[in-house]
CSV table of C-alpha atoms in Angstrom, one decimal:
chain,number,residue,atom,x,y,z
A,1,MET,CA,34.3,31.8,8.9
A,2,VAL,CA,34.5,30.6,5.3
A,3,PHE,CA,36.5,27.6,6.5
A,4,LEU,CA,33.8,26.7,9.0
A,5,LEU,CA,31.0,27.0,6.4
A,6,LYS,CA,32.9,24.7,4.0
A,7,ARG,CA,33.4,22.2,6.9
A,8,VAL,CA,29.7,22.2,7.8
A,9,ARG,CA,28.8,21.7,4.1
A,10,GLY,CA,31.3,18.9,3.8
A,11,ASN,CA,29.9,17.2,6.9
A,12,ALA,CA,26.3,17.6,5.6
A,13,ARG,CA,27.3,15.9,2.4
A,14,TRP,CA,28.8,13.0,4.3
A,15,LEU,CA,25.7,12.8,6.4
A,16,LEU,CA,23.4,12.9,3.4
A,17,ALA,CA,25.5,10.2,1.7
A,18,LEU,CA,25.3,8.0,4.8
A,19,LEU,CA,21.5,8.5,5.0
A,20,LEU,CA,21.1,7.6,1.3
A,21,LEU,CA,23.3,4.6,1.7
A,22,GLY,CA,21.3,3.4,4.7
A,23,LEU,CA,18.1,3.9,2.9
A,24,ALA,CA,19.4,2.0,-0.1
A,25,GLY,CA,20.5,-0.8,2.2
A,26,ALA,CA,17.1,-0.9,3.9
A,27,LEU,CA,15.3,-1.1,0.5
A,28,ILE,CA,17.6,-3.9,-0.6
A,29,ALA,CA,17.0,-5.8,2.6
A,30,LEU,CA,13.2,-5.4,2.2
A,31,ALA,CA,13.5,-6.5,-1.4
A,32,LEU,CA,15.4,-9.6,-0.4
A,33,SER,CA,13.0,-10.4,2.4
A,34,TRP,CA,9.9,-10.1,0.2
A,35,ARG,CA,8.0,-13.3,-0.6
A,36,PRO,CA,4.9,-13.5,-2.8
A,37,ALA,CA,1.6,-14.6,-1.5
A,38,ILE,CA,0.3,-18.0,-2.8
A,39,ALA,CA,-3.3,-17.8,-4.0
A,40,PRO,CA,-5.9,-19.0,-1.6
A,41,ILE,CA,-7.9,-22.1,-2.5
A,42,ALA,CA,-11.4,-23.4,-1.5
A,43,PRO,CA,-11.0,-25.7,1.5
A,44,PRO,CA,-10.5,-29.2,-0.1
A,45,PRO,CA,-13.1,-31.8,0.7
A,46,ALA,CA,-11.9,-34.7,2.9
A,47,ARG,CA,-12.7,-37.2,0.1
A,48,SER,CA,-9.9,-35.6,-2.0
A,49,PHE,CA,-7.3,-37.3,0.2
A,50,THR,CA,-6.9,-41.1,0.5
A,51,SER,CA,-7.4,-42.8,3.8
A,52,GLU,CA,-3.9,-44.2,3.6
A,53,GLN,CA,-2.5,-40.7,3.2
A,54,VAL,CA,-4.5,-39.3,6.1
A,55,ALA,CA,-3.5,-42.3,8.4
A,56,ARG,CA,0.2,-41.7,7.5
A,57,GLY,CA,-0.2,-38.0,8.2
A,58,ALA,CA,-1.7,-38.8,11.6
A,59,VAL,CA,1.5,-40.8,12.5
A,60,LEU,CA,3.7,-38.0,11.2
A,61,ALA,CA,1.8,-35.4,13.3
A,62,LYS,CA,2.5,-37.4,16.4
A,63,LEU,CA,6.2,-37.8,15.4
A,64,GLY,CA,6.4,-34.0,14.9
A,65,ASP,CA,4.4,-33.2,18.2
A,66,CYS,CA,2.2,-30.9,16.2
A,67,ALA,CA,-0.6,-30.9,18.8
A,68,VAL,CA,1.8,-30.2,21.7
A,69,CYS,CA,2.6,-26.7,20.5
A,70,HIS,CA,-0.6,-26.0,18.6
A,71,THR,CA,-3.1,-26.7,21.4
A,72,ARG,CA,-3.6,-24.4,24.3
A,73,ASP,CA,-4.6,-25.6,27.7
A,74,ALA,CA,-8.2,-26.7,27.7
A,75,GLY,CA,-8.3,-25.7,24.0
A,76,ARG,CA,-9.5,-27.7,20.9
A,77,PRO,CA,-6.7,-29.9,19.3
A,78,LEU,CA,-4.6,-28.1,16.8
A,79,ALA,CA,-6.5,-24.8,17.1
A,80,GLY,CA,-3.4,-22.9,18.3
A,81,GLY,CA,-3.2,-20.1,20.8
A,82,ARG,CA,-0.7,-21.8,23.1
A,83,PRO,CA,1.8,-19.2,24.6
A,84,LEU,CA,5.4,-20.1,23.8
A,85,ALA,CA,7.9,-18.2,26.1
A,86,THR,CA,11.2,-17.3,24.4
A,87,PRO,CA,14.1,-15.1,25.4
A,88,PHE,CA,12.6,-12.5,23.0
A,89,GLY,CA,9.1,-12.4,24.3
A,90,THR,CA,6.0,-14.6,24.0
A,91,LEU,CA,4.8,-16.1,20.7
A,92,TYR,CA,1.4,-17.7,20.3
A,93,SER,CA,1.0,-20.8,18.1
A,94,ASP,CA,-1.1,-20.7,14.9
A,95,ASN,CA,-4.4,-22.5,14.2
A,96,LEU,CA,-3.7,-25.6,12.1
A,97,THR,CA,-7.3,-26.7,11.6
A,98,PRO,CA,-8.8,-26.2,8.2
A,99,ASP,CA,-10.9,-23.2,9.2
A,100,PRO,CA,-10.8,-20.8,6.2
A,101,GLU,CA,-10.5,-17.6,8.2
A,102,THR,CA,-8.4,-18.3,11.3
A,103,GLY,CA,-6.7,-21.6,10.2
A,104,ILE,CA,-5.2,-23.1,7.1
A,105,GLY,CA,-8.3,-23.9,5.2
A,106,ARG,CA,-7.4,-21.8,2.3
A,107,TRP,CA,-3.8,-23.0,2.1
A,108,SER,CA,-2.8,-25.2,-0.8
A,109,ALA,CA,-0.3,-28.1,-0.4
A,110,ALA,CA,2.3,-25.9,-2.0
A,111,ALA,CA,1.7,-23.1,0.6
A,112,PHE,CA,1.9,-25.7,3.4
A,113,ARG,CA,5.2,-27.1,2.1
A,114,ARG,CA,6.7,-23.6,1.8
A,115,ALA,CA,5.8,-22.8,5.4
A,116,MET,CA,7.4,-26.0,6.6
A,117,LYS,CA,10.5,-25.8,4.5
A,118,ASP,CA,11.1,-22.0,4.2
A,119,GLY,CA,9.2,-20.5,7.2
A,120,VAL,CA,6.9,-18.4,5.0
A,121,SER,CA,3.1,-18.3,5.4
A,122,ARG,CA,0.6,-18.4,2.5
A,123,THR,CA,0.4,-14.7,2.5
A,124,GLY,CA,4.1,-14.2,2.2
A,125,THR,CA,4.7,-13.3,5.8
A,126,HIS,CA,7.9,-14.7,7.4
A,127,LEU,CA,7.2,-17.1,10.3
A,128,TYR,CA,9.1,-17.2,13.6
A,129,PRO,CA,11.4,-20.2,14.1
A,130,ALA,CA,9.3,-21.3,17.1
A,131,LEU,CA,7.9,-23.3,14.2
A,132,PRO,CA,11.1,-25.4,13.8
A,133,TYR,CA,11.3,-25.1,10.1
A,134,GLU,CA,15.1,-25.3,10.5
A,135,HIS,CA,14.4,-29.1,11.0
A,136,PHE,CA,11.1,-29.4,9.0
A,137,THR,CA,13.0,-28.2,5.9
A,138,HIS,CA,14.6,-31.7,5.8
A,139,VAL,CA,11.3,-33.5,5.5
A,140,ARG,CA,10.4,-35.1,2.2
A,141,ASP,CA,7.5,-33.6,0.2
A,142,ALA,CA,5.6,-36.8,0.2
A,143,ASP,CA,5.5,-36.8,4.0
A,144,LEU,CA,4.6,-33.1,4.1
A,145,ASP,CA,1.7,-33.8,1.8
A,146,ALA,CA,0.5,-36.7,4.1
A,147,LEU,CA,0.7,-34.3,7.1
A,148,TYR,CA,-1.2,-31.7,5.1
A,149,ALA,CA,-3.9,-34.3,4.3
A,150,PHE,CA,-4.3,-35.2,8.0
A,151,LEU,CA,-4.6,-31.5,9.0
A,152,MET,CA,-7.0,-30.6,6.3
A,153,THR,CA,-9.3,-33.5,7.4
A,154,ARG,CA,-9.6,-32.3,11.0
A,155,ARG,CA,-12.7,-30.5,12.2
A,156,PRO,CA,-12.3,-26.7,11.6
A,157,VAL,CA,-12.1,-24.5,14.6
A,158,HIS,CA,-12.7,-20.8,14.3
A,159,GLU,CA,-10.2,-19.4,16.7
A,160,ALA,CA,-7.6,-16.7,16.0
A,161,ALA,CA,-4.3,-16.7,18.0
A,162,PRO,CA,-3.6,-13.7,20.2
A,163,ALA,CA,-1.1,-11.2,19.0
A,164,ASN,CA,2.6,-12.0,19.8
A,165,ARG,CA,4.3,-10.0,22.5
A,166,LEU,CA,7.9,-9.5,21.5
A,167,ILE,CA,10.6,-7.0,22.4
A,168,PHE,CA,11.1,-4.2,19.9
A,169,PRO,CA,11.9,-4.4,17.0
A,170,LEU,CA,11.5,-8.2,16.7
A,171,GLY,CA,7.9,-7.8,15.8
A,172,PHE,CA,9.1,-6.6,12.4
A,173,ARG,CA,9.0,-9.9,10.5
A,174,PRO,CA,11.2,-9.0,7.5
A,175,LEU,CA,14.1,-9.2,10.0
A,176,LEU,CA,13.5,-13.0,9.9
A,177,ALA,CA,14.9,-13.1,6.4
A,178,GLY,CA,18.3,-12.3,7.8
A,179,TRP,CA,17.9,-14.9,10.5
A,180,LYS,CA,17.2,-17.5,7.9
A,181,LEU,CA,20.2,-16.6,5.8
A,182,LEU,CA,22.3,-17.4,8.9
A,183,PHE,CA,20.5,-20.4,10.4
A,184,LEU,CA,18.2,-22.1,7.9
A,185,HIS,CA,20.0,-24.8,6.0
A,186,HIS,CA,17.9,-26.6,3.3
A,187,GLY,CA,18.3,-30.1,2.0
A,188,GLU,CA,17.4,-33.6,3.0
A,189,THR,CA,19.1,-35.5,5.8
A,190,PRO,CA,22.1,-37.4,4.3
A,191,MET,CA,21.8,-41.1,4.5
A,192,ASP,CA,24.7,-43.3,5.6
A,193,PRO,CA,25.1,-46.4,3.4
A,194,ALA,CA,27.3,-48.0,6.0
A,195,ARG,CA,24.5,-47.9,8.6
A,196,SER,CA,21.3,-50.0,8.8
A,197,ALA,CA,18.0,-49.0,7.3
A,198,GLU,CA,16.7,-48.6,10.8
A,199,TRP,CA,19.4,-46.2,11.8
A,200,ASN,CA,18.9,-44.1,8.6
A,201,ARG,CA,15.2,-44.0,9.3
A,202,GLY,CA,16.0,-42.7,12.8
A,203,ALA,CA,18.3,-40.1,11.4
A,204,TYR,CA,15.5,-38.9,9.0
A,205,LEU,CA,13.0,-38.7,11.9
A,206,VAL,CA,15.3,-37.1,14.5
A,207,GLU,CA,16.8,-34.5,12.2
A,208,GLY,CA,13.5,-33.7,10.5
A,209,LEU,CA,10.0,-34.0,12.0
A,210,GLY,CA,11.2,-35.0,15.4
A,211,HIS,CA,13.3,-31.8,15.6
A,212,CYS,CA,15.1,-33.2,18.7
A,213,GLY,CA,18.0,-30.8,18.2
A,214,GLY,CA,15.5,-27.9,18.7
A,215,CYS,CA,15.6,-28.6,22.4
A,216,HIS,CA,18.8,-30.7,22.9
A,217,THR,CA,21.2,-28.3,21.1
A,218,PRO,CA,22.3,-25.0,22.7
A,219,ARG,CA,21.4,-21.8,20.9
A,220,ASN,CA,23.3,-18.6,20.4
A,221,LEU,CA,22.2,-15.0,21.3
A,222,ALA,CA,20.2,-14.8,18.0
A,223,GLY,CA,18.3,-17.9,18.8
A,224,GLY,CA,20.0,-20.1,16.2
A,225,GLU,CA,21.2,-23.6,17.0
A,226,ILE,CA,25.0,-23.8,17.5
A,227,ARG,CA,25.8,-26.4,14.9
A,228,SER,CA,29.3,-27.0,16.3
A,229,GLN,CA,27.6,-28.2,19.5
A,230,VAL,CA,24.8,-30.3,18.1
A,231,TYR,CA,23.0,-32.3,20.8
A,232,ALA,CA,25.2,-30.8,23.6
A,233,GLY,CA,22.1,-29.9,25.6
A,234,GLY,CA,19.8,-27.0,25.6
A,235,ILE,CA,16.8,-25.3,27.3
A,236,ALA,CA,13.1,-26.0,26.7
A,237,GLU,CA,10.3,-24.2,28.5
A,238,GLY,CA,12.6,-23.5,31.5
A,239,TRP,CA,13.8,-27.1,31.7
A,240,ARG,CA,17.2,-28.4,30.7
A,241,ALA,CA,17.2,-30.8,27.8
A,242,PRO,CA,20.3,-33.0,28.5
A,243,PRO,CA,23.0,-33.7,26.0
A,244,LEU,CA,22.2,-36.5,23.6
A,245,ASN,CA,25.9,-37.1,22.7
A,246,ALA,CA,28.8,-38.7,24.6
A,247,ALA,CA,28.3,-36.0,27.3
A,248,ASN,CA,25.0,-37.5,28.3
A,249,PRO,CA,25.1,-37.6,32.2
A,250,ALA,CA,23.1,-40.8,32.7
A,251,ALA,CA,24.6,-43.1,35.4
A,252,ARG,CA,24.2,-46.1,33.1
A,253,ARG,CA,24.7,-45.8,29.4
A,254,TRP,CA,21.5,-46.0,27.3
A,255,THR,CA,20.8,-49.0,25.2
A,256,GLN,CA,18.3,-49.0,22.3
A,257,GLU,CA,15.9,-51.2,24.4
A,258,ALA,CA,16.0,-48.8,27.4
A,259,LEU,CA,15.5,-45.8,25.2
A,260,VAL,CA,12.5,-47.4,23.4
A,261,THR,CA,10.9,-48.1,26.7
A,262,TYR,CA,11.5,-44.6,28.0
A,263,LEU,CA,10.2,-42.9,24.8
A,264,ARG,CA,7.0,-45.1,24.8
A,265,THR,CA,6.2,-45.2,28.5
A,266,GLY,CA,8.0,-42.2,30.0
A,267,ILE,CA,10.1,-44.3,32.3
A,268,SER,CA,13.3,-46.3,32.2
A,269,PRO,CA,14.0,-48.1,35.6
A,270,ASP,CA,17.7,-47.8,34.9
A,271,HIS,CA,17.7,-44.1,34.1
A,272,SER,CA,14.9,-41.7,34.9
A,273,ALA,CA,11.3,-40.6,34.4
A,274,ALA,CA,10.1,-38.2,31.7
A,275,ALA,CA,9.2,-34.8,33.1
A,276,GLY,CA,8.5,-31.2,31.9
A,277,PRO,CA,8.4,-30.8,28.1
A,278,MET,CA,9.5,-34.4,27.6
A,279,GLY,CA,6.2,-35.7,29.0
A,280,PRO,CA,4.1,-34.6,26.0
A,281,VAL,CA,6.7,-36.0,23.6
A,282,VAL,CA,6.4,-39.4,25.2
A,283,GLU,CA,2.6,-39.2,25.1
A,284,SER,CA,2.9,-38.7,21.3
A,285,LEU,CA,5.4,-41.4,20.7
A,286,ALA,CA,3.4,-43.9,22.7
A,287,GLN,CA,0.8,-43.7,19.9
A,288,VAL,CA,3.0,-44.3,16.9
A,289,PRO,CA,4.2,-47.7,15.5
A,290,GLU,CA,7.0,-49.1,17.6
A,291,GLY,CA,9.3,-49.5,14.6
A,292,GLU,CA,9.4,-45.7,14.3
A,293,VAL,CA,10.5,-45.3,17.9
A,294,ARG,CA,13.0,-48.1,17.6
A,295,ALA,CA,14.5,-46.2,14.7
A,296,ILE,CA,14.7,-43.0,16.7
A,297,ALA,CA,16.3,-44.8,19.6
A,298,ALA,CA,18.9,-46.5,17.3
A,299,TYR,CA,20.0,-43.2,16.0
A,300,ILE,CA,20.2,-41.3,19.3
A,301,VAL,CA,21.9,-44.2,21.1
A,302,SER,CA,24.6,-44.1,18.5
A,303,LYS,CA,25.1,-40.4,19.2
A,304,MET,CA,25.5,-41.1,22.9
A,305,GLY,CA,28.1,-43.8,22.4
A,306,GLY,CA,26.2,-47.0,21.9
A,307,ALA,CA,25.6,-49.9,24.3
A,308,PRO,CA,27.6,-50.5,27.5
A,309,SER,CA,30.8,-52.5,27.1
A,310,ALA,CA,31.5,-53.1,30.8
A,311,PRO,CA,29.5,-54.0,33.9
A,312,ALA,CA,27.7,-51.1,35.6
A,313,ALA,CA,29.6,-49.5,38.4
A,314,PRO,CA,28.1,-49.5,41.9
A,315,LEU,CA,25.7,-46.7,42.6
A,316,PRO,CA,26.7,-44.1,45.2
A,317,ASP,CA,24.8,-43.4,48.4
A,318,ASN,CA,26.9,-41.1,50.5
A,319,ALA,CA,24.2,-40.5,53.1
A,320,ASP,CA,26.4,-39.6,56.1
A,321,ALA,CA,28.8,-37.4,54.3
A,322,ALA,CA,26.0,-35.6,52.5
A,323,ALA,CA,24.1,-35.0,55.8
A,324,ARG,CA,27.2,-33.5,57.4
A,325,ARG,CA,27.6,-31.1,54.5
A,326,PHE,CA,23.9,-30.3,53.9
A,327,PRO,CA,22.2,-30.8,57.3
A,328,ASP,CA,19.2,-28.6,56.4
A,329,GLY,CA,18.8,-30.6,53.1
A,330,ALA,CA,19.0,-33.9,55.0
A,331,VAL,CA,16.2,-32.9,57.4
A,332,LEU,CA,14.0,-31.6,54.6
A,333,PHE,CA,14.6,-34.8,52.6
A,334,ALA,CA,13.6,-37.0,55.5
A,335,GLY,CA,10.4,-35.0,56.0
A,336,ALA,CA,9.3,-34.4,52.5
A,337,CYS,CA,11.0,-36.9,50.2
A,338,ALA,CA,12.1,-40.1,52.0
A,339,GLY,CA,8.5,-41.5,52.1
A,340,CYS,CA,8.8,-42.2,48.4
A,341,HIS,CA,12.6,-42.0,47.7
A,342,GLY,CA,14.2,-43.4,50.8
A,343,PRO,CA,15.6,-46.9,51.1
A,344,GLY,CA,12.8,-49.5,51.5
A,345,ALA,CA,10.1,-47.0,50.7
A,346,PRO,CA,7.0,-48.8,49.3
A,347,MET,CA,6.9,-46.5,46.2
A,348,MET,CA,10.3,-47.7,45.1
A,349,GLY,CA,8.7,-51.1,44.2
A,350,GLN,CA,6.5,-49.5,41.6
A,351,GLY,CA,9.1,-48.8,38.9
A,352,ARG,CA,10.4,-45.6,40.4
A,353,PRO,CA,14.1,-45.1,39.4
A,354,LEU,CA,16.6,-44.8,42.2
A,355,LEU,CA,17.7,-41.3,42.8
A,356,SER,CA,21.3,-42.5,42.2
A,357,LEU,CA,20.2,-43.1,38.6
A,358,ALA,CA,18.4,-39.8,38.1
A,359,THR,CA,19.9,-38.0,35.2
A,360,VAL,CA,18.8,-34.6,36.5
A,361,LEU,CA,21.0,-35.0,39.6
A,362,ARG,CA,24.0,-35.8,37.5
A,363,ASP,CA,23.6,-33.0,35.0
A,364,THR,CA,26.1,-30.2,34.9
A,365,GLU,CA,23.3,-27.7,35.6
A,366,PRO,CA,20.6,-28.0,38.3
A,367,THR,CA,17.8,-26.6,36.1
A,368,SER,CA,15.7,-29.7,35.6
A,369,ALA,CA,16.3,-31.0,39.1
A,370,ALA,CA,14.9,-27.7,40.4
A,371,GLN,CA,11.9,-27.8,38.0
A,372,ALA,CA,11.1,-31.3,39.0
A,373,VAL,CA,10.9,-30.3,42.7
A,374,LEU,CA,9.1,-27.1,41.9
A,375,GLN,CA,6.5,-28.4,39.4
A,376,GLY,CA,6.5,-32.2,40.2
A,377,ILE,CA,6.2,-35.0,37.7
A,378,GLU,CA,3.0,-36.4,36.0
A,379,PRO,CA,3.0,-39.8,34.2
A,380,PRO,CA,2.7,-38.9,30.5
A,381,VAL,CA,1.0,-42.1,29.4
A,382,ALA,CA,-2.5,-42.9,30.7
A,383,GLY,CA,-1.6,-42.0,34.3
A,384,ARG,CA,0.8,-44.9,34.6
A,385,GLY,CA,4.2,-44.6,36.2
A,386,PRO,CA,5.7,-42.5,39.0
A,387,LYS,CA,4.0,-39.3,40.1
A,388,MET,CA,5.5,-36.6,42.2
A,389,PRO,CA,3.8,-33.5,43.6
A,390,GLY,CA,5.3,-30.1,43.1
A,391,PHE,CA,6.7,-28.2,46.1
A,392,ALA,CA,6.7,-24.7,44.7
A,393,ASP,CA,4.1,-23.5,47.2
A,394,ALA,CA,5.6,-25.5,50.1
A,395,LEU,CA,9.3,-24.8,50.0
A,396,THR,CA,11.3,-21.6,49.6
A,397,ASP,CA,14.1,-21.3,47.0
A,398,GLN,CA,16.6,-21.6,49.8
A,399,GLN,CA,15.0,-24.8,51.1
A,400,ILE,CA,14.9,-26.4,47.6
A,401,ALA,CA,18.5,-25.5,47.1
A,402,ALA,CA,19.4,-27.2,50.4
A,403,VAL,CA,17.5,-30.4,49.3
A,404,LEU,CA,19.2,-30.4,45.8
A,405,GLY,CA,22.6,-29.8,47.3
A,406,TYR,CA,22.0,-32.8,49.6
A,407,LEU,CA,20.7,-35.0,46.8
A,408,ARG,CA,23.6,-34.2,44.6
A,409,ALA,CA,26.2,-35.0,47.3
A,410,ARG,CA,24.4,-38.1,48.4
A,411,TYR,CA,23.5,-39.8,45.2
A,412,THR,CA,26.2,-38.8,42.7
A,413,ASP,CA,29.9,-38.5,42.4
A,414,ARG,CA,29.7,-35.2,40.7
A,415,PRO,CA,30.9,-31.8,42.1
A,416,ASP,CA,28.5,-29.5,43.9
A,417,TRP,CA,26.3,-27.2,41.9
A,418,ARG,CA,27.3,-23.6,42.3
A,419,LYS,CA,24.9,-20.7,43.3
A,420,LEU,CA,22.0,-23.1,43.8
A,421,PRO,CA,19.6,-20.6,45.4
A,422,ALA,CA,19.9,-18.3,42.4
A,423,ALA,CA,19.5,-21.2,40.0
A,424,VAL,CA,16.3,-22.3,41.8
A,425,ALA,CA,14.9,-18.8,41.8
A,426,LYS,CA,15.6,-18.6,38.0
A,427,ALA,CA,13.9,-21.9,37.5
A,428,ARG,CA,10.9,-20.8,39.5
A,429,LYS,CA,10.5,-17.6,37.4
A,430,GLU,CA,10.9,-19.4,34.1
A,431,GLY,CA,8.5,-22.2,35.1
A,432,ALA,CA,5.9,-19.6,35.9
A,433,GLN,CA,6.1,-18.0,32.4
A,434,PRO,CA,3.3,-18.7,29.9
């Protein structure tokens, strides 16, 4: 009996020690995560910023796609409230107008720079990395100040964002301090003296405000970019963002000129048309000086391997073999698709890329091909360019899988996609998320 009492007391001491150690660890973690508030200011008058600074900020806002994420459907520009679906739940973007209560009207330039570089709000609250501060941290202060000048001269909109809906315990923001220790890397983008000024400008824009890696780089289970696989392809809003490195699946290698055309118009006749989340990106880039887009294209093309060094190979069209292997897909294609995509179709003379050039059909995953069929494609710039209706309400997952299997077999030399019906079902579900 005495032995048992001693053992119980010993275990109780160990348990108490562990609890105290855990409490101490929690207190240390909270202390490390604490950030002070920055004092509020009176909303600065528009005349306190120069017209040149505001104009430059307007261009930078387009390069950073600020309005894309911070404007809800049918909402006022930059007033926030747009739902952003993530694997961890739904986040709602913040109001970036200078409203003093619901926006950033009482934020100083220093508070704005801290949010962009460190992911911490004016009040000291940690921000979720849906704001891609892991890229914005590389932006120079002068550019952040110009962006601040642009935002603070917009019309204030009094509109609070809805509460985020995240899985427990991710709503506890101090946890983000640990995330940043792992994935937030400060410092400017290194310049390469061996490269041209245009290439270095592109590197600065792509790695910083453009945050291209935010979509085109795969992420780990914690939501951080896998730096060893930079530009190896990722997922954005249920669509697949293709690799921007040597693994890019385009049938014809990208040139700077082709990519400039694509980024400013949403279409490259020798490649594909912009769809899904890429549409709003093109809409923004169509409104910035062409030199900025040329710099972006120069940098990205170098990542993909540069200009072609040999004549383009003949494009495949294995119609008979594909029809034998996917008879249902062939019938559905003839009825629903051939009027626009078949040989000799009138629509093919309006700049629509051949399906044998479609990147989504050549990708290692069918995600974007499925989303294009489900959701359709809208021209991103002034309604110009190819338009395709969505078939989400007209075709079942099995039927869309049959069409995609047929298209892959007919128009590419790539192996069949596996488990297509399941992939289509997943794409449909993710495309329906807010």
